[in-house]
Short mmCIF file of C-alpha atoms and ligand atoms in Angstrom, two decimals:
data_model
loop_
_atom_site.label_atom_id
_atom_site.label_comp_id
_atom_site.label_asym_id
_atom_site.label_seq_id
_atom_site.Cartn_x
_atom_site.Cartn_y
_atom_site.Cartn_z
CA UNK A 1 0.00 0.00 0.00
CA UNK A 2 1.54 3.20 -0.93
CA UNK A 3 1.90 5.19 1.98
CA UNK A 4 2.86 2.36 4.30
CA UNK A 5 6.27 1.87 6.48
CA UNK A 6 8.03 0.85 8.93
CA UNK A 7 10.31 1.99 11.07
CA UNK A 8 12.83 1.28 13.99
CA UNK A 9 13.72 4.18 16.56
CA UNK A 10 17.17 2.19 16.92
CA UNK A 11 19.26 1.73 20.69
CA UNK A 12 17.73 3.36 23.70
CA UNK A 13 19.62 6.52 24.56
CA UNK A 14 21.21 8.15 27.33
CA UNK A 15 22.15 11.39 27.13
CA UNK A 16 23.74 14.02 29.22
CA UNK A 17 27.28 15.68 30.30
CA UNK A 18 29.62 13.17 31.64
CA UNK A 19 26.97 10.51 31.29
CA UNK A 20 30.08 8.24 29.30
CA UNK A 21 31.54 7.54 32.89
CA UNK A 22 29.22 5.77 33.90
CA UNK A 23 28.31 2.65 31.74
CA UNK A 24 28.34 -0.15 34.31
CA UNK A 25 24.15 -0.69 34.47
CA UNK A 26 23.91 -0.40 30.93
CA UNK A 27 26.26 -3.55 30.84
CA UNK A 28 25.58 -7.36 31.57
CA UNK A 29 27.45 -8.78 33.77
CA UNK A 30 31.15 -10.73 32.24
CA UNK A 31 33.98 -9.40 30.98
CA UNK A 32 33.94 -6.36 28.18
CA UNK A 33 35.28 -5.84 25.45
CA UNK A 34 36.35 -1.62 25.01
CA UNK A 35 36.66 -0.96 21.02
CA UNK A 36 38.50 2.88 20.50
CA UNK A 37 41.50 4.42 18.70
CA UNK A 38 45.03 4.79 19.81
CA UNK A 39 44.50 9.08 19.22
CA UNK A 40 41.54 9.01 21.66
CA UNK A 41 43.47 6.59 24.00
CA UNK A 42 46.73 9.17 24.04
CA UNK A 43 44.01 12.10 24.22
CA UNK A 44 42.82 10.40 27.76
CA UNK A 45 39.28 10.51 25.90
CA UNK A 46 38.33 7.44 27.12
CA UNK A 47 39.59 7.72 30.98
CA UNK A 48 36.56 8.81 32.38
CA UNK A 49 34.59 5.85 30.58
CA UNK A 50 36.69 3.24 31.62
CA UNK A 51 37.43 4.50 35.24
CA UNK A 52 33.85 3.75 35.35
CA UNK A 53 34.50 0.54 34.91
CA UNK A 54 36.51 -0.38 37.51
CA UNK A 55 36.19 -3.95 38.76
CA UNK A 56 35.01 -5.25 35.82
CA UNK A 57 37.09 -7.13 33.70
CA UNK A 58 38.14 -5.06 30.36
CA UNK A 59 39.60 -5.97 27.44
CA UNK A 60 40.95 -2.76 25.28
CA UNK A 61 41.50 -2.90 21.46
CA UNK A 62 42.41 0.52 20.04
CA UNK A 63 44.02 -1.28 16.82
CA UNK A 64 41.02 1.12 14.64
CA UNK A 65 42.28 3.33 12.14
CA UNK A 66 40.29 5.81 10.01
CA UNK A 67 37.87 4.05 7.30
CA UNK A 68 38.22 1.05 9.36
CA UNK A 69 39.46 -2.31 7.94
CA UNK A 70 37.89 -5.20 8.41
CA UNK A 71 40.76 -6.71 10.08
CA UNK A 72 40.27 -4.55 13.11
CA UNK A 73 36.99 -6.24 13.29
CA UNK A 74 39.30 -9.76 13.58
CA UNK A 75 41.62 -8.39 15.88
CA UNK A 76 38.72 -6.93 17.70
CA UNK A 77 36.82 -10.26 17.81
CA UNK A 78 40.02 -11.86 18.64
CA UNK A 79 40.75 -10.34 21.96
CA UNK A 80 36.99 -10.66 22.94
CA UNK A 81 37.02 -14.68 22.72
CA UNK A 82 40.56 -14.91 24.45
CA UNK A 83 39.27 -12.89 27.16
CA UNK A 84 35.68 -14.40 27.58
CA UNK A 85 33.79 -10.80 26.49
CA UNK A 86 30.17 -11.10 27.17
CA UNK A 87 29.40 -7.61 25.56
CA UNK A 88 31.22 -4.75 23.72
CA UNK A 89 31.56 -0.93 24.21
CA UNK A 90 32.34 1.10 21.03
CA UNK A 91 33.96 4.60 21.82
CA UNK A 92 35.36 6.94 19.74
CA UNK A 93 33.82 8.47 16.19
CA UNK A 94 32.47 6.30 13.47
CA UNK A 95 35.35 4.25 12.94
CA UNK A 96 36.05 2.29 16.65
CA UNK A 97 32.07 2.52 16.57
CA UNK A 98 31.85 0.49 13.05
CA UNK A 99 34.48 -1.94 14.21
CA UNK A 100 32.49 -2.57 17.94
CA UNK A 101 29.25 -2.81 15.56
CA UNK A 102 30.88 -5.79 13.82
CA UNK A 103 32.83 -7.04 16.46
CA UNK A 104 29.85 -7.69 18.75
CA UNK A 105 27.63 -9.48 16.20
CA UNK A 106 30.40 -11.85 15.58
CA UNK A 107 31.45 -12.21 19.26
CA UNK A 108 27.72 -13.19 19.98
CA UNK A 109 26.54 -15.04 16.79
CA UNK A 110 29.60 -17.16 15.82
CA UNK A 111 29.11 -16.23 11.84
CA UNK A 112 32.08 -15.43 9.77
CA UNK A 113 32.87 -11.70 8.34
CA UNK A 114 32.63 -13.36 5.01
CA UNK A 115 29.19 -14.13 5.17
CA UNK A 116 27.67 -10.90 5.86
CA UNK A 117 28.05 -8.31 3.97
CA UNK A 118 25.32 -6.07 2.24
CA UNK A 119 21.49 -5.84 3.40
CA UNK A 120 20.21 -8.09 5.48
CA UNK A 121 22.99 -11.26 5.34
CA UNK A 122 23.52 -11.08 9.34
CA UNK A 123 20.35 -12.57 10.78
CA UNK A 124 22.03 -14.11 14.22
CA UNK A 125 22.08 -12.32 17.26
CA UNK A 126 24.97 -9.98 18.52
CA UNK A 127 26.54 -10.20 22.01
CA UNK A 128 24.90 -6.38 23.66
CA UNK A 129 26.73 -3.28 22.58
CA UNK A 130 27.23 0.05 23.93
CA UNK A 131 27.72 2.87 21.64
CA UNK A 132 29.77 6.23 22.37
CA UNK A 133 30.46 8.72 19.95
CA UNK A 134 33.16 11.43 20.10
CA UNK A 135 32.11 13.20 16.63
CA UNK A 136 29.20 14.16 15.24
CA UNK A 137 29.53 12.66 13.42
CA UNK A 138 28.06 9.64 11.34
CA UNK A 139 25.15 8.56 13.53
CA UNK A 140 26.56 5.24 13.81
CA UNK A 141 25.29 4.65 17.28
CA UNK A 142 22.02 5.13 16.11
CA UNK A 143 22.18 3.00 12.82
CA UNK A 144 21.98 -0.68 12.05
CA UNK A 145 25.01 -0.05 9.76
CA UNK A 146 29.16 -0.56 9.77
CA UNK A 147 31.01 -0.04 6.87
CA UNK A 148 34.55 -1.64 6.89
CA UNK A 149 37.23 -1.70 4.39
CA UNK A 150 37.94 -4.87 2.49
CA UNK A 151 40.81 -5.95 0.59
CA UNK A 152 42.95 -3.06 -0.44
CA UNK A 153 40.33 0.04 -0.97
CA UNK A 154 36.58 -1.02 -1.59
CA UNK A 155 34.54 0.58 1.39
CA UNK A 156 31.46 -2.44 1.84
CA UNK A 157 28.71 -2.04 4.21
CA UNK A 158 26.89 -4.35 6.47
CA UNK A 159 23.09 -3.61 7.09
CA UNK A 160 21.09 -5.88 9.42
CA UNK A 161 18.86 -4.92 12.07
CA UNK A 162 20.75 -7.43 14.28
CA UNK A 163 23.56 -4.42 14.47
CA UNK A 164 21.81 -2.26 16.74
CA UNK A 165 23.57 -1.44 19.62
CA UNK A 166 21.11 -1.99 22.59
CA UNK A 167 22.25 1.48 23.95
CA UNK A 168 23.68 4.88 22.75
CA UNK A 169 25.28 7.42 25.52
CA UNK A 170 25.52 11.04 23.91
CA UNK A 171 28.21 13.10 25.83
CA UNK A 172 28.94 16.18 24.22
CA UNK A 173 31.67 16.48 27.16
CA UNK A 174 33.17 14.18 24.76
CA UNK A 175 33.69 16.33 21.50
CA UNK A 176 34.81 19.47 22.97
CA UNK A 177 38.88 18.56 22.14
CA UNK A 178 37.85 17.86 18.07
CA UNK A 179 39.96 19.74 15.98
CA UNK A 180 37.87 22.29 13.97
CA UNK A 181 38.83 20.23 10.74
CA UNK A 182 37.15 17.06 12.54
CA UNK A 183 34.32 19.13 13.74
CA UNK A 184 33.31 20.43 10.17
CA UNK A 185 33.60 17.48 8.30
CA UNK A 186 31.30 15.25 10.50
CA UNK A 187 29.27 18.12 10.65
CA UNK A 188 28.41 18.37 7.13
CA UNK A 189 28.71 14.08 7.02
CA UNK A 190 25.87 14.09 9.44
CA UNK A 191 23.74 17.07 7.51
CA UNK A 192 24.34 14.63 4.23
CA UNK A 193 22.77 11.70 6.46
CA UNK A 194 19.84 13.93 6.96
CA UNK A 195 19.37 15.61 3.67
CA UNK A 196 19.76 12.13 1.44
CA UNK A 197 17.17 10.32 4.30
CA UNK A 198 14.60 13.44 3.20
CA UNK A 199 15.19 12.86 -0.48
CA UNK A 200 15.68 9.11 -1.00
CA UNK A 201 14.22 7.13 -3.19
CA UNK A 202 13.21 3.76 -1.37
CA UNK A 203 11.85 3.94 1.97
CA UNK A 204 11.06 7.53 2.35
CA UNK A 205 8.81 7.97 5.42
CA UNK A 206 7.02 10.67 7.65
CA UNK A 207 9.22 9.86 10.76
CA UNK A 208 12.43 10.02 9.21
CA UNK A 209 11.57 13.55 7.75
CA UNK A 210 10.73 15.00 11.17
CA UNK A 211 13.87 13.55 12.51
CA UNK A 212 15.73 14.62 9.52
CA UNK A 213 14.11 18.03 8.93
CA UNK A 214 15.25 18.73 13.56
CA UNK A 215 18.87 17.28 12.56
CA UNK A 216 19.44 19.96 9.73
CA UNK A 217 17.54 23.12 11.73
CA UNK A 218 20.07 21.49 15.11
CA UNK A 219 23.09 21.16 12.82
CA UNK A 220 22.74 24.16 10.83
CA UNK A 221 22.82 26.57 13.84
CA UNK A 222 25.47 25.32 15.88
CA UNK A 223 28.19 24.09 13.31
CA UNK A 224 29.85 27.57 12.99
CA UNK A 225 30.01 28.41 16.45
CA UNK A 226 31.08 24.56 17.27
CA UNK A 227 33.90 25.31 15.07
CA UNK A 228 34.42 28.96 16.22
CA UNK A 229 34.14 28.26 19.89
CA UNK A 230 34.76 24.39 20.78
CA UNK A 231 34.70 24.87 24.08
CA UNK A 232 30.64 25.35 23.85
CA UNK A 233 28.62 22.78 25.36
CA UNK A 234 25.15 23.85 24.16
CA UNK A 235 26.59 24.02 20.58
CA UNK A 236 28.52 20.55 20.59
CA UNK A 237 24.72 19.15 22.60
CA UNK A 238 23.17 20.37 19.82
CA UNK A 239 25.56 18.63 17.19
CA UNK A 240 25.68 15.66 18.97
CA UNK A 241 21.64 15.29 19.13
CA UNK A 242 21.65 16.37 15.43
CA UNK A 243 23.92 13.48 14.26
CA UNK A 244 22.43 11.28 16.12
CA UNK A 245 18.82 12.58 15.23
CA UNK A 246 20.15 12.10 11.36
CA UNK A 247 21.30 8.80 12.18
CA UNK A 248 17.89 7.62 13.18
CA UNK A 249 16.68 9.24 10.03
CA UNK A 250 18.83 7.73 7.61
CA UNK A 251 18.89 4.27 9.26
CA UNK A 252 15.48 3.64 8.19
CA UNK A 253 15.16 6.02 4.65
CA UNK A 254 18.81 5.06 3.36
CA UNK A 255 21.56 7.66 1.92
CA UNK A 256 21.91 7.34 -2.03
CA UNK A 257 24.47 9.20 -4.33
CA UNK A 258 26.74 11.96 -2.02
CA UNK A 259 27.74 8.29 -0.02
CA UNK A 260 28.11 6.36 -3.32
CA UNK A 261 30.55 8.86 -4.64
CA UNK A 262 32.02 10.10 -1.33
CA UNK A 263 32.88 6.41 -0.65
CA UNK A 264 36.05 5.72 -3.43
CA UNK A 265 37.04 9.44 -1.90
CA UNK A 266 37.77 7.90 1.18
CA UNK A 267 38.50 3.92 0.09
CA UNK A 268 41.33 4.99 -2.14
CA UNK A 269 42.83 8.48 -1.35
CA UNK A 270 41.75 8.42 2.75
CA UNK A 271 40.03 11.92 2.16
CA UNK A 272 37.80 11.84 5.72
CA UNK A 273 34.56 10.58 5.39
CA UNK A 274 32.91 14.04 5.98
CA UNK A 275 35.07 15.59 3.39
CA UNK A 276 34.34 13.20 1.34
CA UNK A 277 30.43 13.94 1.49
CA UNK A 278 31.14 17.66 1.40
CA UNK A 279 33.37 17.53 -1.76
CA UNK A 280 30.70 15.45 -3.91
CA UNK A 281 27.89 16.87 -2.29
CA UNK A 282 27.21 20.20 -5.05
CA UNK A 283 27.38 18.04 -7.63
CA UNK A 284 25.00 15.45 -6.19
CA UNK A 285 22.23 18.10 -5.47
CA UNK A 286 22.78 19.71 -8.96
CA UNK A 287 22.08 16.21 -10.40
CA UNK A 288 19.03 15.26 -8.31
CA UNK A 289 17.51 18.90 -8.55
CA UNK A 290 15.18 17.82 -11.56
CA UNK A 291 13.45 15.34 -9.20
CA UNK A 292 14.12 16.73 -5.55
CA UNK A 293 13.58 20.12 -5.99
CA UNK A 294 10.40 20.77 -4.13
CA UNK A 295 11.82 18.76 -1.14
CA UNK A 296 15.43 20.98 -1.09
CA UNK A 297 12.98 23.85 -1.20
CA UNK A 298 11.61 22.54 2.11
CA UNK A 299 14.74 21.86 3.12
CA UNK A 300 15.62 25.41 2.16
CA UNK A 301 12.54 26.86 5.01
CA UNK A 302 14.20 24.60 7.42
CA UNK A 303 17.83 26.18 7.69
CA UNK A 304 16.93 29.12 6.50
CA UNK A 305 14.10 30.34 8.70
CA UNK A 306 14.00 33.84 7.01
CA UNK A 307 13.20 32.47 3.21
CA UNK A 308 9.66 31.80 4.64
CA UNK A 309 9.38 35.71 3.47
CA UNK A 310 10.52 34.76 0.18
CA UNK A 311 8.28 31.45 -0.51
CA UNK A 312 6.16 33.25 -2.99
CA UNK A 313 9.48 33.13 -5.70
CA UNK A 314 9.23 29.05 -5.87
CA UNK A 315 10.42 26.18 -5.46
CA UNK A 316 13.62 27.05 -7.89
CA UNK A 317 15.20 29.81 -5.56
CA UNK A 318 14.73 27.80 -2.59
CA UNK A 319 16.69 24.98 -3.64
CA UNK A 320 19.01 27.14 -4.85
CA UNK A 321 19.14 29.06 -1.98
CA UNK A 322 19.36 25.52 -0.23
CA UNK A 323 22.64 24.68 -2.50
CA UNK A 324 24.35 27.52 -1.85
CA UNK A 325 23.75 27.45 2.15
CA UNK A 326 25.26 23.82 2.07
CA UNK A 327 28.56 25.16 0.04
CA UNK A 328 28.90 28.24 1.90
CA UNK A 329 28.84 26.41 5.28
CA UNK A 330 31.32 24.27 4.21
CA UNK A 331 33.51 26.76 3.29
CA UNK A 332 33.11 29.19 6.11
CA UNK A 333 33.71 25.91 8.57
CA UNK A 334 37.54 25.89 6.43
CA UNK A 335 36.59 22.90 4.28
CA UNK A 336 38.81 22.42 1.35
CA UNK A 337 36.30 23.07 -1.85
CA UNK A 338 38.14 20.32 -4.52
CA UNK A 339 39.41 17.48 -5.47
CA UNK A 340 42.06 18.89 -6.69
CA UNK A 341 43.15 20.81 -2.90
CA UNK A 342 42.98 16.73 -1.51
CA UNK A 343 45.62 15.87 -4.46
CA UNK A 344 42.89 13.98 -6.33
CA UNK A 345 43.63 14.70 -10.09
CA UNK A 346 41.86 14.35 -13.50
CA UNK A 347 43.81 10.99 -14.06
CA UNK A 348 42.28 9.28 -11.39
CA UNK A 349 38.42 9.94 -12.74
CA UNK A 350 37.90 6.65 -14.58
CA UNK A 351 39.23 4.66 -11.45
CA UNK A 352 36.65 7.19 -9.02
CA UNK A 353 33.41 5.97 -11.87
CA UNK A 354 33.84 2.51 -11.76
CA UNK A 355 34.20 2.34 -8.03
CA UNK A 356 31.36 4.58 -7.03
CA UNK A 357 28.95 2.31 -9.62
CA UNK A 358 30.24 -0.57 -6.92
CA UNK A 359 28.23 1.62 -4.68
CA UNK A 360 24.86 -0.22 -5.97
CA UNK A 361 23.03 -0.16 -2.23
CA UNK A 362 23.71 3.60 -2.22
CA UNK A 363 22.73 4.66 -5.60
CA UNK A 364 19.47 2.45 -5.84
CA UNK A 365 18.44 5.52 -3.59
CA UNK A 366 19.12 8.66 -5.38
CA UNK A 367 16.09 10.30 -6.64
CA UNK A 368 17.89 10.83 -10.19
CA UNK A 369 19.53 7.46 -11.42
CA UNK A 370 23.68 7.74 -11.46
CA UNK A 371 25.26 6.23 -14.44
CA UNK A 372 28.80 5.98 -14.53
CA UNK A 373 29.16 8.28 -17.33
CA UNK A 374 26.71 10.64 -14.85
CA UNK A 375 29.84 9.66 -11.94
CA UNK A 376 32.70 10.58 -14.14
CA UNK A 377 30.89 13.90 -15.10
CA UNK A 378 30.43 14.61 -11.10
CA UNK A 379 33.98 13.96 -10.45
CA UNK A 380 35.22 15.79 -13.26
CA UNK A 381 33.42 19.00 -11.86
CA UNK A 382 34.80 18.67 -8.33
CA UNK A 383 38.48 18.72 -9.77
N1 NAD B 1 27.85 3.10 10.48
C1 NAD B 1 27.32 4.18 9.96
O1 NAD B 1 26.12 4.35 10.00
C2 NAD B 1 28.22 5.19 9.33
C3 NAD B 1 27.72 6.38 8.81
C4 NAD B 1 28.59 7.30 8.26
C5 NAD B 1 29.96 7.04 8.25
N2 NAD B 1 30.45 5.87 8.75
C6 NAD B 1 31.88 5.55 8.78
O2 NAD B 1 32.47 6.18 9.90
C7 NAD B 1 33.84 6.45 9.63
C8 NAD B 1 34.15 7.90 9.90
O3 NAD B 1 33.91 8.20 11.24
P1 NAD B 1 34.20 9.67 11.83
O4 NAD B 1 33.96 10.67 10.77
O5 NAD B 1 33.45 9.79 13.09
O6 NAD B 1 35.77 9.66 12.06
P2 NAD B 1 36.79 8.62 12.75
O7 NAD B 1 36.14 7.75 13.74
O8 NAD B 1 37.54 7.96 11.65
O9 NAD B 1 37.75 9.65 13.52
C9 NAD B 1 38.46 10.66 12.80
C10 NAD B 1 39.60 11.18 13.66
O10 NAD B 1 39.08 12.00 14.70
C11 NAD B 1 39.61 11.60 15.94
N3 NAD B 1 38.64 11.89 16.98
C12 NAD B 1 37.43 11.29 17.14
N4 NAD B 1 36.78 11.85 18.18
C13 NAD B 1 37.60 12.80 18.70
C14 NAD B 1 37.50 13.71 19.79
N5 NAD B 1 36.39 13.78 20.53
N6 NAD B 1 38.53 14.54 20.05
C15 NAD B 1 39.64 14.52 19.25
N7 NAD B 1 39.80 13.69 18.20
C16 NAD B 1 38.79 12.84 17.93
C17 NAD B 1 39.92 10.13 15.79
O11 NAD B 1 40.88 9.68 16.71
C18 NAD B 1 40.41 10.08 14.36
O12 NAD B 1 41.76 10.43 14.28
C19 NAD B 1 34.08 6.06 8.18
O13 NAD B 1 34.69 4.80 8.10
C20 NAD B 1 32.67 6.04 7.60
O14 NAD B 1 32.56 5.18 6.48
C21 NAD B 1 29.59 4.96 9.31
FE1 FE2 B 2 28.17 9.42 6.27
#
């Protein structure tokens, strides 16, 4: 029936400042199994968390690097068997967060890595997970997603509702130390999250557009002055709840082109996810405008309160006025505007096209179909 949906509202959710120290009753007894990086480690980031802790016997893996390969997710699983884990906590930004998401099915379900990739494939049960972000970021905690990287480069995603973590703790005490650099790219991944949930394709629904429609209007107004001013709790609150509002958004009305292309970004040249997103994302929105032009216009009202003046001159200059608000915040947040300024060059298009059409559970989302002639074309412009 047209009209009809589902939808799941994803972990249950703590939130609060300095709520990460204190993750004990959230946790079944047994040893844990702690999943972060080694920068977060050095930064003391995790201190508080695992002071909490105390008396309980943890494991810590901080072997997670940036676009996280699935070998972490051995190593990870690894160290959880040796040491009897009976759950997992994933700490850090979308990365250690990924790795805990696999790391925790596998520790509870016994299935191999191999075996489930793509939509749907893991159908066991997970040993319980605790998710803790540090950016904001990807939504992860809030999504029934983890995207590892296999082989050399290709970025692959696993989608199963058996990935939820059964809690997320949002601690903007947390994200107060991220570089500004950090800070605006998440911030403008975890806009993308909410702007491709309100425009996809498949699985568009009324719940996901109030959640993403709150993540854009909470994201909008406090990236600047979480960039300008790091120190300020209300802003990072408001990020935090924003990528994690997106997250919920996007876990049930899936992202579509800006991820398909942003992906080989990241799989091959290790441009940061959120630069990724922002470096593809004019292009994307330029493509889709034929079909999601009325919805960017909506968009438009919902960053930019003060168009509601201007409604009466269309749908057109909304969206455009919606385009140009999404490159000019990337910019003023310092973002670097090419491909070119990440030392991506013209002789690496044909190798960008045919990866991004690999991207098939991302694109089957765009509202405007993506050939790879289409992909070449959008990666041409972003030189
Ligand atoms: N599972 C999902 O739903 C989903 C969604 C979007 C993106 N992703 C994936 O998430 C990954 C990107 O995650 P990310 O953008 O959060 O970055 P990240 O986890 O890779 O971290 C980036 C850098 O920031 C540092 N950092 C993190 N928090 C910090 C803090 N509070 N203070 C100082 N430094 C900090 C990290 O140590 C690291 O060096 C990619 O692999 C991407 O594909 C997953
Ligand atoms: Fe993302």
């Amino acid at each position: 029936m047209s009209g009809s949906f589902t939808f799941h509202y994803g972990p249950q959710v703590t939130s609060g400042i300095g709520a990460s120290a204190d993750l004990a009753p959230l946790l079944p007894d047994g040893p844990v199994l702690f999943v972060t990086d080694a920068n977060l480690r050095r930064l003391g980031l995790c201190d508080a968390a695992l002071a909490g802790l105390a008396g309980r016997d943890i494991v810590v893996f901080d072997d997670v690097q940036e676009d996280p390969h699935e070998a972490s997710v051995l190593g990870a699983l690894a160290l959880a068997r040796e040491a009897g884990a009976r759950s997992v906590v994933g700490f850090g930004g979308g990365s250690p967060m990924d790795v805990a998401k696999a790391a925790a099915y596998l520790l509870g379900s016994g299935e191999r890595i191999a075996d489930i990739y793509g939509v749907g494939q893991a159908k066991g049960q997970g040993a319980p997970l605790v998710l803790v972000p540090t950016t904001a970021g990807t939504g992860s905690e809030a999504t029934n997603i983890a995207i590892l990287t296999v082989g050399e480069t290709q970025k692959k995603g696993i989608v199963s509702n058996a990935l939820y973590a059964a809690h997320a703790v949002l601690d903007a005490s947390l994200t107060t130390g991220l570089p500004r650099h950090v800070t605006a790219a998440t911030g403008i991944d975890a806009m993308v999250h909410a702007i491709e949930a309100y425009t996809t394709k498949r699985l568009k629904n009324p719940i996901s557009d109030a959640l993403a429609k709150e993540a854009l209007r909470l994201l909008r107004g406090n990236l600047l002055t979480a960039c300008d001013d790091p120190e300020n709790l209300a802003a990072r609150d408001a990020m935090l709840r924003g990528s994690y509002l997106a997250g919920v958004a996007f876990a049930n009305a899936p992202c579509a082109g800006v991820h398909a292309l942003a992906y080989p970004l990241g799989g091959h040249f290790h441009v940061p996810h959120g630069l990724s997103n922002a470096l593809m994302l004019r292009q994307v929105l330029a493509h889709n405008m034929p079909a999601a032009r009325e919805l960017y216009a909506e968009l438009a009202l919902v960053m930019l309160p003060e168009l509601a003046e201007k409604r009466h001159l269309g749908a057109r200059v909304l969206a455009d006025a919606f385009a140009g608000e999404m490159q000019a915040l990337a910019t003023a947040a310092g973002l670097p505007k090419t491909l070119s300024e990440v030392g991506i060059g013209g002789d690496h298009l044909d190798l960008l096209a045919d990866e991004a059409m690999k991207q098939e559970r991302l694109l089957v989302n765009n509202p405007v179909a993506i050939t790879r002639a289409d992909a070449r074309r959008m990666y041409e412009a972003a030189l």
